[in-house]
Each structure stands twice: as C-alpha cells, then as structure tokens.
Short mmCIF file of C-alpha atoms and ligand atoms in Angstrom, two decimals:
data_model
loop_
_atom_site.label_atom_id
_atom_site.label_comp_id
_atom_site.label_asym_id
_atom_site.label_seq_id
_atom_site.Cartn_x
_atom_site.Cartn_y
_atom_site.Cartn_z
CA MET A 6 30.55 -39.05 -88.52
CA ALA A 7 30.22 -41.99 -86.19
CA SER A 8 30.50 -45.43 -87.30
CA MET A 9 28.03 -46.82 -89.86
CA ASP A 10 28.04 -50.34 -89.05
CA ASN A 11 24.58 -50.35 -87.11
CA VAL A 12 22.32 -52.13 -89.67
CA CYS A 13 18.90 -52.97 -88.29
CA ASP A 14 15.40 -52.64 -89.02
CA ILE A 15 13.27 -50.55 -86.83
CA THR A 16 9.70 -51.53 -86.71
CA ILE A 17 7.50 -48.75 -84.84
CA PHE A 18 4.15 -49.70 -83.88
CA GLY A 19 1.76 -46.68 -83.02
CA GLY A 20 4.18 -45.09 -85.79
CA HIS A 21 1.78 -42.39 -86.58
CA GLY A 22 1.26 -41.56 -82.79
CA ASP A 23 2.01 -38.08 -81.09
CA LEU A 24 5.49 -40.07 -79.56
CA ALA A 25 6.51 -41.43 -82.93
CA PHE A 26 6.25 -38.01 -84.72
CA ARG A 27 7.52 -35.89 -81.64
CA LYS A 28 10.15 -38.08 -80.70
CA LEU A 29 11.10 -41.29 -82.26
CA MET A 30 11.32 -40.16 -86.09
CA PRO A 31 13.22 -37.01 -85.13
CA ALA A 32 15.91 -39.14 -83.24
CA LEU A 33 16.10 -41.70 -86.00
CA TYR A 34 16.59 -39.04 -88.44
CA HIS A 35 19.48 -37.32 -86.41
CA LEU A 36 20.87 -40.70 -85.87
CA SER A 37 21.13 -41.50 -89.47
CA ASN A 38 22.58 -38.16 -90.70
CA ASP A 39 24.98 -38.23 -87.75
CA GLY A 40 26.25 -41.53 -89.15
CA TYR A 41 25.01 -43.70 -86.02
CA LEU A 42 22.66 -45.67 -87.89
CA SER A 43 23.69 -47.20 -91.09
CA PHE A 44 21.77 -46.04 -94.23
CA SER A 45 20.93 -49.76 -95.08
CA SER A 46 18.93 -49.76 -92.00
CA ARG A 47 15.06 -49.61 -92.46
CA ILE A 48 12.42 -47.72 -90.73
CA ILE A 49 9.18 -49.16 -90.74
CA THR A 50 6.29 -47.51 -89.40
CA VAL A 51 3.18 -49.26 -88.71
CA ALA A 52 0.14 -47.28 -89.49
CA ARG A 53 -3.35 -48.37 -88.35
CA ASN A 54 -5.07 -46.93 -91.72
CA ASP A 55 -4.10 -47.24 -94.97
CA ILE A 56 -1.56 -45.00 -96.40
CA THR A 57 0.71 -45.13 -99.19
CA ASN A 58 4.32 -45.02 -99.06
CA ASP A 59 4.74 -41.55 -100.95
CA GLU A 60 1.91 -40.18 -98.67
CA HIS A 61 3.57 -41.51 -95.51
CA ILE A 62 7.14 -39.93 -96.48
CA GLU A 63 5.47 -36.89 -97.13
CA LEU A 64 3.91 -37.22 -93.46
CA VAL A 65 6.88 -37.86 -91.93
CA ARG A 66 8.54 -34.83 -93.80
CA SER A 67 5.94 -32.23 -92.44
CA LYS A 68 6.25 -33.84 -88.98
CA LEU A 69 9.73 -33.71 -88.86
CA ILE A 70 9.75 -29.82 -89.78
CA GLU A 71 7.11 -29.27 -87.14
CA PHE A 72 8.92 -30.82 -84.41
CA ILE A 73 12.67 -30.09 -85.28
CA GLY A 74 12.10 -27.03 -87.03
CA GLU A 75 12.53 -25.39 -90.25
CA SER A 76 16.12 -24.38 -89.52
CA VAL A 77 17.44 -27.66 -88.25
CA PHE A 78 15.32 -29.83 -91.21
CA ASN A 79 17.72 -30.41 -94.21
CA GLN A 80 15.97 -31.36 -97.67
CA GLU A 81 19.21 -32.75 -99.01
CA LYS A 82 19.69 -35.23 -95.95
CA PHE A 83 15.83 -35.92 -96.01
CA GLU A 84 16.37 -37.18 -99.53
CA ARG A 85 18.40 -39.93 -98.39
CA PHE A 86 16.88 -40.41 -95.06
CA LYS A 87 13.48 -41.16 -96.79
CA SER A 88 14.64 -44.09 -98.85
CA GLN A 89 15.11 -45.65 -95.26
CA LEU A 90 11.27 -45.02 -94.64
CA HIS A 91 8.67 -47.96 -95.14
CA VAL A 92 5.01 -48.19 -94.04
CA VAL A 93 2.81 -51.03 -93.37
CA THR A 94 -0.67 -50.98 -92.08
CA ILE A 95 -1.82 -53.37 -89.24
CA ASP A 96 -4.84 -53.78 -87.06
CA PHE A 97 -3.10 -54.97 -84.23
CA ASP A 98 -5.62 -58.00 -83.30
CA ASP A 99 -6.05 -59.25 -86.63
CA GLU A 100 -3.31 -61.71 -87.57
CA LYS A 101 -3.81 -61.56 -91.29
CA SER A 102 -2.86 -57.58 -91.37
CA TYR A 103 0.70 -58.65 -90.24
CA LYS A 104 1.67 -60.26 -93.43
CA GLY A 105 3.09 -57.08 -95.16
CA LEU A 106 5.46 -56.66 -92.51
CA LYS A 107 6.50 -60.33 -92.59
CA GLU A 108 7.20 -59.98 -96.25
CA LEU A 109 9.40 -56.65 -95.52
CA LEU A 110 11.36 -58.22 -92.33
CA GLY A 111 11.38 -61.57 -94.24
CA ALA A 112 13.86 -59.78 -96.90
CA PHE A 113 16.71 -59.80 -94.43
CA PRO A 114 16.42 -62.72 -92.32
CA SER A 115 19.07 -62.54 -90.08
CA ARG A 116 19.36 -58.60 -89.61
CA GLU A 117 18.83 -57.12 -86.40
CA ARG A 118 15.36 -56.09 -85.30
CA VAL A 119 14.25 -53.60 -82.94
CA ASN A 120 9.94 -53.61 -82.36
CA TYR A 121 9.46 -50.48 -80.77
CA LEU A 122 5.85 -50.65 -79.19
CA SER A 123 4.81 -47.07 -78.73
CA THR A 124 1.04 -47.94 -78.31
CA ALA A 125 -0.93 -48.38 -75.28
CA PRO A 126 0.26 -51.19 -72.73
CA ASP A 127 -3.06 -52.99 -73.73
CA PHE A 128 -1.71 -54.06 -76.88
CA PHE A 129 1.89 -55.05 -75.94
CA ALA A 130 1.03 -58.75 -75.43
CA THR A 131 -1.09 -58.74 -78.58
CA ILE A 132 1.61 -57.61 -80.79
CA CYS A 133 4.33 -59.71 -79.28
CA LYS A 134 2.25 -62.66 -79.76
CA MET A 135 1.44 -61.77 -83.57
CA LEU A 136 5.21 -61.27 -84.04
CA LYS A 137 6.03 -64.60 -82.55
CA ASN A 138 3.20 -66.48 -84.47
CA TRP A 139 4.63 -64.83 -88.03
CA ASP A 140 7.85 -66.17 -86.81
CA LEU A 141 9.28 -62.69 -86.62
CA VAL A 142 11.00 -63.04 -83.21
CA THR A 143 14.46 -64.08 -83.60
CA ASP A 144 17.48 -64.27 -81.52
CA VAL A 145 18.65 -60.70 -82.66
CA SER A 146 15.33 -59.16 -82.11
CA ARG A 147 14.66 -56.61 -79.28
CA VAL A 148 11.30 -54.94 -77.95
CA VAL A 149 11.19 -51.59 -76.45
CA LEU A 150 8.29 -50.84 -74.26
CA GLU A 151 7.00 -47.24 -73.46
CA LYS A 152 6.01 -46.41 -69.96
CA PRO A 153 4.03 -46.72 -68.16
CA ILE A 154 3.84 -50.74 -67.93
CA GLY A 155 0.70 -51.02 -66.11
CA ARG A 156 -1.49 -49.15 -63.59
CA ASP A 157 -0.06 -51.19 -60.62
CA LEU A 158 2.20 -54.22 -59.55
CA GLU A 159 -0.50 -56.72 -60.73
CA SER A 160 -1.54 -55.17 -63.95
CA SER A 161 2.58 -54.37 -64.63
CA ARG A 162 3.13 -58.10 -63.68
CA ALA A 163 0.52 -59.45 -66.16
CA ILE A 164 1.88 -57.35 -69.26
CA ASN A 165 5.32 -58.08 -68.35
CA SER A 166 4.72 -61.94 -68.15
CA GLU A 167 2.78 -62.28 -71.43
CA VAL A 168 5.57 -60.24 -73.11
CA LEU A 169 8.16 -62.51 -71.75
CA LYS A 170 6.39 -65.56 -73.25
CA TYR A 171 7.66 -64.32 -76.46
CA PHE A 172 10.72 -62.47 -75.83
CA GLU A 173 13.46 -63.09 -73.23
CA GLU A 174 14.30 -60.68 -70.39
CA LYS A 175 17.56 -59.67 -71.93
CA GLN A 176 15.73 -58.57 -75.35
CA ILE A 177 13.11 -56.36 -73.60
CA TYR A 178 13.80 -52.84 -73.54
CA ARG A 179 11.50 -50.95 -70.86
CA ILE A 180 12.32 -47.18 -71.57
CA ASP A 181 12.36 -44.45 -69.16
CA HIS A 182 13.31 -41.41 -71.19
CA TYR A 183 14.65 -39.48 -68.15
CA LEU A 184 17.72 -41.88 -68.29
CA GLY A 185 18.47 -40.96 -71.71
CA LYS A 186 19.16 -37.40 -70.75
CA ASP A 187 22.40 -36.34 -70.99
CA THR A 188 22.50 -34.50 -67.50
CA VAL A 189 21.06 -37.48 -66.02
CA GLN A 190 23.73 -39.81 -66.96
CA ASN A 191 25.93 -37.15 -65.75
CA ILE A 192 24.97 -37.73 -62.42
CA MET A 193 26.99 -41.07 -62.56
CA ALA A 194 29.73 -39.45 -63.83
CA LEU A 195 29.82 -36.57 -61.11
CA ARG A 196 29.33 -39.35 -58.42
CA PHE A 197 31.71 -41.90 -59.42
CA SER A 198 34.29 -39.89 -61.15
CA ASN A 199 35.04 -37.17 -58.46
CA ARG A 200 36.80 -38.12 -55.33
CA ILE A 201 35.41 -35.10 -53.53
CA PHE A 202 31.98 -36.32 -53.37
CA MET A 203 32.66 -39.68 -52.02
CA PRO A 204 32.96 -38.82 -48.32
CA LEU A 205 30.20 -36.36 -48.29
CA TRP A 206 27.66 -38.14 -49.92
CA ASP A 207 25.69 -39.60 -46.92
CA ALA A 208 23.69 -39.11 -44.01
CA ASN A 209 26.62 -37.41 -41.88
CA ASN A 210 26.73 -34.66 -44.40
CA ILE A 211 23.65 -34.54 -46.53
CA ASP A 212 20.73 -32.98 -44.70
CA HIS A 213 18.25 -33.75 -47.51
CA VAL A 214 17.50 -34.01 -51.06
CA GLN A 215 14.80 -32.53 -53.31
CA ILE A 216 13.73 -33.60 -56.71
CA THR A 217 11.46 -31.65 -58.60
CA VAL A 218 10.00 -32.08 -62.13
CA ALA A 219 7.60 -29.23 -62.85
CA GLU A 220 5.82 -28.57 -66.14
CA SER A 221 3.95 -25.71 -67.29
CA VAL A 222 2.36 -27.68 -69.93
CA GLY A 223 -1.06 -29.43 -69.54
CA VAL A 224 -2.08 -32.82 -70.38
CA GLU A 225 -1.43 -32.09 -74.33
CA GLY A 226 -4.70 -33.33 -75.72
CA ARG A 227 -3.92 -36.99 -73.91
CA TRP A 228 -7.12 -36.74 -71.61
CA GLY A 229 -7.80 -40.56 -72.05
CA TYR A 230 -4.49 -41.64 -71.16
CA TYR A 231 -3.63 -39.11 -68.45
CA ASP A 232 -6.95 -39.27 -66.36
CA GLN A 233 -6.17 -43.08 -66.04
CA TYR A 234 -2.92 -42.36 -64.60
CA GLY A 235 -2.07 -38.82 -62.68
CA ALA A 236 1.32 -37.86 -61.65
CA MET A 237 1.99 -40.35 -59.05
CA ARG A 238 1.92 -43.07 -62.13
CA ASP A 239 2.90 -40.95 -64.99
CA MET A 240 5.79 -39.15 -63.33
CA ILE A 241 6.66 -40.07 -59.86
CA GLN A 242 6.72 -44.28 -60.21
CA ASN A 243 9.00 -44.05 -63.11
CA HIS A 244 10.98 -41.07 -63.95
CA LEU A 245 11.43 -39.23 -60.39
CA MET A 246 12.13 -42.72 -58.97
CA GLN A 247 15.11 -43.19 -61.46
CA LEU A 248 16.43 -39.92 -60.25
CA LEU A 249 16.14 -40.74 -56.77
CA CYS A 250 17.83 -44.20 -57.47
CA LEU A 251 20.95 -42.47 -59.38
CA ILE A 252 21.62 -40.18 -56.65
CA ALA A 253 21.18 -42.98 -53.81
CA MET A 254 22.50 -45.92 -55.12
CA GLU A 255 25.88 -47.37 -54.25
CA PRO A 256 28.62 -47.32 -56.53
CA PRO A 257 28.22 -50.14 -59.17
CA CYS A 258 31.16 -52.42 -59.48
CA SER A 259 30.90 -51.58 -63.41
CA LEU A 260 29.19 -49.71 -65.88
CA ASP A 261 27.90 -53.02 -67.21
CA ALA A 262 23.74 -53.03 -67.37
CA ASP A 263 23.28 -55.61 -64.37
CA SER A 264 25.69 -53.85 -62.05
CA VAL A 265 24.10 -50.58 -62.27
CA ARG A 266 20.49 -51.94 -62.21
CA ASP A 267 21.78 -54.06 -59.32
CA GLU A 268 22.33 -51.10 -57.14
CA LYS A 269 19.29 -49.43 -58.45
CA VAL A 270 17.03 -51.86 -57.48
CA LYS A 271 18.41 -52.23 -54.02
CA VAL A 272 17.49 -48.52 -53.51
CA LEU A 273 14.04 -49.14 -54.74
CA ARG A 274 13.96 -51.91 -52.13
CA SER A 275 14.88 -49.97 -49.46
CA LEU A 276 12.23 -47.28 -49.65
CA ARG A 277 10.26 -47.18 -46.54
CA PRO A 278 6.73 -48.38 -47.17
CA MET A 279 4.34 -45.79 -46.04
CA SER A 280 1.76 -46.68 -43.39
CA ALA A 281 -1.46 -44.65 -43.27
CA ALA A 282 -0.26 -42.20 -40.90
CA ASP A 283 2.59 -41.72 -43.19
CA ILE A 284 0.36 -41.12 -46.07
CA GLU A 285 -1.13 -38.48 -44.25
CA ARG A 286 1.57 -36.84 -43.11
CA LYS A 287 4.30 -36.99 -45.83
CA THR A 288 2.08 -37.13 -49.24
CA VAL A 289 0.35 -34.20 -51.05
CA ARG A 290 -1.89 -34.64 -53.91
CA ALA A 291 -3.42 -31.91 -55.96
CA GLN A 292 -5.41 -31.24 -59.07
CA TYR A 293 -5.03 -27.75 -60.85
CA ALA A 294 -7.68 -25.18 -61.30
CA LYS A 295 -7.95 -22.52 -63.76
CA GLY A 296 -5.27 -19.93 -63.57
CA SER A 297 -2.87 -18.06 -65.93
CA ILE A 298 0.60 -18.97 -66.92
CA ASP A 299 2.76 -16.36 -68.93
CA GLY A 300 -0.05 -13.93 -68.76
CA GLN A 301 -2.29 -16.27 -70.68
CA PRO A 302 -5.38 -17.66 -69.16
CA VAL A 303 -5.60 -21.37 -68.40
CA PRO A 304 -8.67 -23.78 -67.88
CA GLY A 305 -8.54 -25.70 -65.03
CA TYR A 306 -8.14 -29.52 -65.27
CA ARG A 307 -11.97 -30.48 -64.65
CA GLU A 308 -12.61 -28.24 -67.65
CA GLY A 309 -10.69 -30.66 -69.94
CA GLU A 310 -12.72 -32.94 -72.31
CA GLY A 311 -14.94 -35.27 -70.13
CA MET A 312 -13.05 -34.36 -67.15
CA GLU A 313 -15.92 -32.82 -64.84
CA HIS A 314 -15.97 -35.16 -61.98
CA SER A 315 -12.17 -36.62 -62.66
CA ASN A 316 -10.46 -37.09 -59.25
CA THR A 317 -7.14 -37.43 -60.86
CA GLU A 318 -3.92 -35.89 -59.15
CA THR A 319 -2.21 -33.50 -61.65
CA PHE A 320 0.32 -32.70 -58.90
CA ALA A 321 2.10 -35.11 -56.22
CA ALA A 322 4.61 -34.32 -53.45
CA LEU A 323 6.11 -37.00 -51.16
CA ARG A 324 8.75 -37.28 -48.36
CA VAL A 325 10.38 -40.65 -49.09
CA ASP A 326 12.79 -42.27 -46.74
CA ILE A 327 15.22 -44.79 -47.49
CA ASP A 328 16.01 -47.51 -44.89
CA ASN A 329 19.94 -48.20 -45.40
CA TRP A 330 22.95 -47.10 -44.08
CA ARG A 331 24.02 -44.24 -46.03
CA TRP A 332 20.55 -42.75 -45.78
CA ASN A 333 19.40 -43.43 -42.53
CA GLY A 334 17.47 -40.00 -41.35
CA VAL A 335 17.86 -38.35 -44.87
CA PRO A 336 14.70 -37.35 -46.35
CA PHE A 337 14.01 -37.44 -50.10
CA TYR A 338 11.37 -34.61 -51.10
CA LEU A 339 9.73 -35.45 -54.63
CA ARG A 340 7.46 -33.35 -56.29
CA SER A 341 6.00 -33.08 -59.85
CA GLY A 342 3.35 -31.38 -61.42
CA LYS A 343 1.67 -30.15 -64.31
CA ARG A 344 0.48 -26.56 -65.44
CA MET A 345 2.90 -25.17 -62.72
CA HIS A 346 4.21 -21.79 -63.40
CA GLN A 347 7.26 -22.78 -65.40
CA ARG A 348 9.25 -25.59 -66.65
CA ASN A 349 11.75 -26.55 -63.98
CA SER A 350 13.67 -29.79 -63.21
CA GLU A 351 16.17 -30.15 -60.77
CA ILE A 352 17.66 -31.94 -58.02
CA VAL A 353 18.92 -30.33 -54.97
CA ILE A 354 21.40 -31.95 -52.66
CA GLN A 355 21.08 -29.88 -49.32
CA PHE A 356 24.41 -30.35 -47.28
CA LYS A 357 24.23 -30.06 -43.44
CA SER A 358 25.41 -26.74 -41.56
CA VAL A 359 28.70 -26.18 -40.66
CA PRO A 360 29.16 -27.54 -37.28
CA HIS A 361 30.43 -24.25 -35.51
CA SER A 362 30.35 -20.64 -36.97
CA ILE A 363 33.15 -18.40 -36.34
CA PHE A 364 31.48 -15.92 -38.50
CA ALA A 365 28.56 -15.52 -36.22
CA ASN A 366 29.54 -12.16 -34.85
CA GLN A 367 30.37 -10.64 -38.34
CA GLY A 368 26.99 -9.77 -39.42
CA SER A 369 26.86 -12.71 -41.99
CA GLY A 370 24.85 -16.05 -41.90
CA ILE A 371 26.33 -19.17 -43.34
CA SER A 372 23.96 -20.71 -46.06
CA GLN A 373 24.04 -24.35 -46.24
CA ASN A 374 26.10 -25.79 -49.24
CA LYS A 375 23.93 -27.23 -52.03
CA LEU A 376 24.55 -28.85 -55.38
CA VAL A 377 21.89 -28.16 -57.78
CA ILE A 378 21.66 -30.44 -60.56
CA SER A 379 19.18 -28.54 -63.10
CA LEU A 380 17.91 -30.91 -65.93
CA GLN A 381 15.55 -28.49 -67.72
CA PRO A 382 14.97 -25.89 -69.25
CA LYS A 383 18.58 -25.56 -68.68
CA GLU A 384 21.13 -27.90 -68.16
CA SER A 385 23.64 -26.99 -65.56
CA ILE A 386 25.46 -28.09 -62.36
CA GLN A 387 26.08 -25.62 -59.82
CA LEU A 388 27.55 -26.00 -56.22
CA LYS A 389 26.84 -23.21 -54.01
CA LEU A 390 29.46 -22.26 -51.74
CA MET A 391 30.20 -19.26 -49.12
CA ASN A 392 32.86 -16.72 -49.74
CA LYS A 393 34.34 -13.52 -48.66
CA VAL A 394 32.72 -10.42 -50.08
CA PRO A 395 36.10 -8.57 -51.28
CA GLY A 396 36.93 -5.36 -49.91
CA LEU A 397 38.37 -3.65 -46.81
CA SER A 398 35.14 -3.54 -44.53
CA ASP A 399 35.98 -4.53 -40.64
CA GLN A 400 33.58 -7.22 -40.77
CA MET A 401 34.22 -10.63 -42.78
CA ARG A 402 31.09 -10.50 -44.61
CA LEU A 403 30.14 -13.62 -46.50
CA GLN A 404 28.23 -14.20 -49.67
CA GLN A 405 26.81 -17.34 -51.17
CA VAL A 406 28.45 -17.92 -54.96
CA ASP A 407 28.01 -20.59 -57.52
CA LEU A 408 30.51 -22.90 -58.78
CA GLU A 409 29.48 -24.11 -62.22
CA LEU A 410 30.64 -27.44 -62.31
CA ASN A 411 29.97 -27.93 -66.14
CA SER A 412 31.13 -25.91 -69.22
CA ARG A 413 29.35 -27.92 -71.59
CA ILE A 414 30.14 -27.29 -75.14
CA ASN A 415 26.99 -25.36 -76.67
CA SER A 416 28.34 -25.13 -80.30
CA THR A 417 26.92 -28.47 -81.37
CA ARG A 418 23.28 -29.62 -81.41
CA LYS A 419 22.23 -31.26 -78.08
CA SER A 420 20.87 -34.65 -78.79
CA ASP A 421 17.69 -35.68 -77.29
CA ALA A 422 16.96 -38.53 -74.90
CA TYR A 423 15.47 -40.54 -77.33
CA GLU A 424 18.66 -40.67 -79.54
CA ARG A 425 20.98 -41.50 -76.76
CA LEU A 426 18.08 -44.42 -75.95
CA LEU A 427 17.43 -45.62 -79.39
CA LEU A 428 21.15 -46.06 -80.10
CA ASP A 429 21.39 -47.84 -77.14
CA VAL A 430 18.57 -50.56 -78.38
CA ILE A 431 20.37 -50.54 -81.77
CA ARG A 432 23.60 -51.46 -79.85
CA SER A 433 22.10 -53.97 -77.45
CA ASN A 434 23.26 -51.98 -74.42
CA PRO A 435 20.28 -52.12 -71.87
CA THR A 436 22.02 -50.14 -69.19
CA LEU A 437 19.87 -47.22 -69.20
CA PHE A 438 16.44 -49.51 -69.41
CA MET A 439 14.78 -50.71 -66.46
CA ARG A 440 14.94 -54.51 -65.72
CA LEU A 441 11.75 -55.95 -64.56
CA ASP A 442 12.85 -56.12 -60.74
CA GLU A 443 13.43 -52.66 -60.84
CA VAL A 444 9.84 -52.04 -62.18
CA GLU A 445 8.15 -54.06 -59.90
CA ALA A 446 10.11 -52.92 -56.91
CA ALA A 447 9.01 -49.10 -57.84
CA TRP A 448 5.14 -50.15 -58.28
CA LYS A 449 5.28 -51.97 -55.05
CA TRP A 450 6.10 -49.21 -53.17
CA ALA A 451 3.83 -46.59 -55.18
CA ASP A 452 0.78 -49.03 -54.97
CA VAL A 453 0.58 -48.35 -51.18
CA ILE A 454 0.38 -44.91 -51.59
CA LEU A 455 -2.02 -45.13 -54.41
CA ALA A 456 -4.15 -47.26 -52.51
CA GLY A 457 -4.04 -45.04 -49.51
CA TRP A 458 -5.33 -41.94 -51.86
CA ALA A 459 -7.91 -44.27 -53.18
CA GLU A 460 -9.28 -44.56 -49.74
CA ASN A 461 -9.13 -40.91 -49.50
CA ILE A 462 -6.72 -40.99 -46.65
CA ILE A 463 -5.74 -37.53 -47.60
CA PRO A 464 -8.12 -35.25 -49.47
CA MET A 465 -7.24 -34.14 -52.94
CA LYS A 466 -6.10 -30.39 -52.71
CA SER A 467 -6.33 -27.86 -55.46
CA TYR A 468 -3.86 -25.37 -56.79
CA GLN A 469 -4.19 -22.59 -59.33
CA ALA A 470 -2.68 -23.21 -62.71
CA GLY A 471 0.57 -21.04 -62.95
CA THR A 472 1.76 -21.60 -59.22
CA ASP A 473 4.15 -23.76 -57.73
CA GLY A 474 1.31 -26.41 -56.47
CA PRO A 475 -1.03 -26.30 -53.36
CA SER A 476 0.13 -24.58 -49.88
CA ALA A 477 0.06 -28.43 -48.58
CA SER A 478 3.31 -28.99 -50.56
CA ILE A 479 4.98 -26.17 -48.88
CA GLN A 480 3.66 -27.48 -45.55
CA LEU A 481 4.95 -30.98 -46.40
CA VAL A 482 8.79 -29.58 -46.09
CA VAL A 483 8.01 -26.73 -43.85
CA GLN A 484 7.04 -29.03 -40.70
CA ASP A 485 10.46 -30.80 -41.37
CA GLY A 486 12.08 -27.39 -41.22
CA VAL A 487 12.79 -27.20 -45.02
CA SER A 488 11.75 -25.26 -48.11
CA TRP A 489 11.95 -26.08 -51.49
CA ASN A 490 14.48 -24.50 -53.68
CA ASP A 491 12.49 -22.15 -55.58
CA GLU A 492 14.94 -19.26 -56.02
C1 LIG B 27 6.33 -38.14 -70.05
C2 LIG B 27 5.03 -38.13 -69.12
O1 LIG B 27 6.76 -39.51 -69.69
O2 LIG B 27 7.12 -37.48 -69.45
C3 LIG B 27 4.37 -36.60 -69.77
O3 LIG B 27 4.11 -39.30 -69.69
C4 LIG B 27 5.29 -35.59 -69.46
O4 LIG B 27 3.19 -36.55 -69.21
C5 LIG B 27 6.85 -36.25 -69.93
O5 LIG B 27 4.92 -34.47 -69.51
C6 LIG B 27 7.88 -35.07 -69.55
O6 LIG B 27 8.92 -35.49 -70.16
P1 LIG B 27 10.49 -34.30 -70.41
O7 LIG B 27 11.39 -34.99 -71.06
O8 LIG B 27 9.66 -33.04 -71.01
O9 LIG B 27 10.52 -33.80 -69.09
#
C-alpha cells in the first residue's frame, strides 16, 4: 500500500465523456484502491445534464465494469470508492451554473485542487475564467489540459495565453499520455543509466531511427473531432514528437521537470524546417479506403458519418532531420496511421554496419544491430545481435538473436499511463507534462508541413484498411536505402 497523504479535490470537466469513463475514472479507482489517493479526496464530475448523485454512482459503476473488466472490478472496493464520488451539473458558458461546484469546493478552501479539462479546447478559456470568477483558483490549484491544444501554432498560442490569465505556467499540466507509459519512461532509464549506450548513441554509430505508432482501430466514433485534426495533429505533433525527443535529447542535468523539458525543447528547436521540396520528398499523407482487419470487412474513412468529401489524413509518414552535432545525417522516420493491419507501436534504433566483415566468405551476411523498443501491444526491449550458429560446420555461420533487456514483473496489474500522470498532477510533479515552449516548438515545425499539405504540394494517397499504409510510405524509406521494421 502506498502512502495515503495525497488529499485533494479532483474536478473533471467533461466528466461524462469518453476519456473520463474510459481512462480517468479507472485510473482514479485504481489510485484510490492502491493507496495513492487518500480516501478523503473527492472526485467531482462535472456533467452537462442533470443527474442525481445516485444515478451518477451507478453510471460510474457500470462504466468501470465496462472498461476495467468484470474480473478486475471489485464491489467491496467500489463501496468505499463511491463515497469519494460527487457530481455537479454545469453549462460551461453559464456562470451561475458553477454555484454547486463553488459550494462543494468551498467546504475545504485550502485543499489541493486538480481541475481536469477533458473537454474540447474551445472550452478551456471559458472554464478557467469561470473558476477564477468564482474564486476557485488558489495557489494550490492545478489545471490539466488534454491534447490537442489548438490546431496550429496560432490557435495553440491563443488558448495558452487565455489559460495563462488565470493559472500560472507552473500550475498548468499539458498532458501527452504517451509520456505516462511505463516503457516510454523506461527510455530515459535505458539511455541514462546504462553506460554501454552512451558512446553508441550518435551519428557515428546509429544509421537511422524509426518510430511507428500503428493502430488497427479507426476513429472510434470521434468523427467530428478527428476530421478536424487528422494523423499529423492527433498523433505526430505530440505523441511521436515526444518519443523522438526522448530518443534524441541530451542527458538532462537532473530528473527535475525543467531540466528534462529544457533538453526536449532543444531537440524540437533543432528539427530541420521543411522546404516545399522536402515536403514533397520526405512526407506522405494518406487516407484509408475500405479493406478488412482480422477477416472483418472495414468501411473506408469516407464512408464514415458525413465524411464523403473529407480530405483528412488518417496516415502520415515523414523523414525528420535533426540539425545538431549528435544527429547530423541520421534520419528519423516517423509513421502513424489508423486502420492498419495491427496495433503496433515501436521505436527502432538501427545501428550502422560493422566497418569490415571477416565473415564474408563464410556464407553468412551480418545484419546491423538493432535496438527495438516495443510500446504496444506488448512491452519489450530487444537488442538484436549477431551470434554463431552452434555446431561443427566448417563454416562459421551466423544468426541474429535477440537479447531481451527487460524481464518485467508480470504478476502485478500493469498501471495505465493515466494513473502515472494523474498521480504526478496530484503530487505536483510536472516532469512528464509539456511545457508551453515545447508545445509551441512542435507546432512551429508541424505547421510548415500542414501548410504544404493544405496547398496540395503532395497528393493525398489511399491505403486499404488492414494494410501497413500506402506504398508511398515504403518508397519514403526505400529511396534512402532503408526498409521499415515490419517483422
Ligand atoms: C490519442 C489519440 O491521443 O491517442 C487517438 O487522440 C489515439 O486518436 C490514441 O487512438 C492512441 O493512444 P494509445 O495509448 O492507445 O496508443
């Protein structure tokens, strides 16, 4: 059991939305049961429609069962958890409707407060303003903003500057849930606690890096949202960029939030801006057409609700160059797509070949070493090495073998990224959250590509649902003599 000293009031705006039920409530349920959140803490759901406390509790119960599974749900634990649940109804634009929240929070005026804005970004400013007007923002208040923050640099700046009128930067937690994934945090451990990687982690030794986040799911009913954003804004500008930062950053001087974030922002500022010719040569955008996944027919993106004329990309692939000493000449290939043949997120660090092979006349080639960090569906880290095939053969035959770097403890329940991140907000630790300058640097780089796409510098390609994306994505790497790690 962890320490129970984290007493705070957590208010979830958009508390009856998909994210709240799918991720936030299960995370809080586990944090509370595992002793990371004191039982005196309150979880206040902000609903948009009238609902009684009892109805709300029943709704939370059924959604918990749906999302964590009947076998994990524990009624006895829920009996205790439910006493932490409260609900208020608020119409975000109607100042008077915040009265109930004021009464609830006012009962413990000096308590730590977390305001989780699980709403569309259009509401961020209004909600923060109303909280301020009702005197609900204190020195120990925090606000959590769900991504995406804006659609480009300009809109992101507008949203952030509004929120900054009511909360200080140190009170703002911009979430990118990829940073809460255990394997993603493990990248730092791997890089900065193992001497063996230190001399190898640069352009002298690394040929290229691949970052893939492939999903077999589609937009999961979020047509209105997704069609405005697409793969570049929904995944590349944030999740994949953060992964790239963790791979490419210099060692921070400590684990404190600003040291880590200073190093990440340097990477983002070193991304080579793309010219029109670069966009043509180094980027691919595509939309899925009908196909099949796991033997089940899947309709095309344009067959979705109101999507007949949509020109939104559901797949993006890019070659990214980082202009600094460490990475000069090392391409980072990024790709992400929906409705691909399987869920697979991984980072591949491909090392250069040995300078000279003494095995050339032994009938075996030498494959380049690879470090493969798999994030999902399975979490694993493998180092691919060459090894002798055992036996008495005249020739020294070689084979590639995997060195499994992590023997993770599998017996305990694996915590979700949102548990880690919510706990960090509760403990006021912003290390795994994006600072304003990071978000802006990522947008600044992505905006150029998005503008080029809007001008149709490259055509929108199509790929069949259930495949690895369009052939142009293969061409993107093949033109550099590389192939995707699709083992
Ligand atoms: C979200 C995106 O941020 O991440 C979704 O909005 C995407 O479109 C999801 O499906 C992927 O997260 P995970 O953790 O399932 O890889």
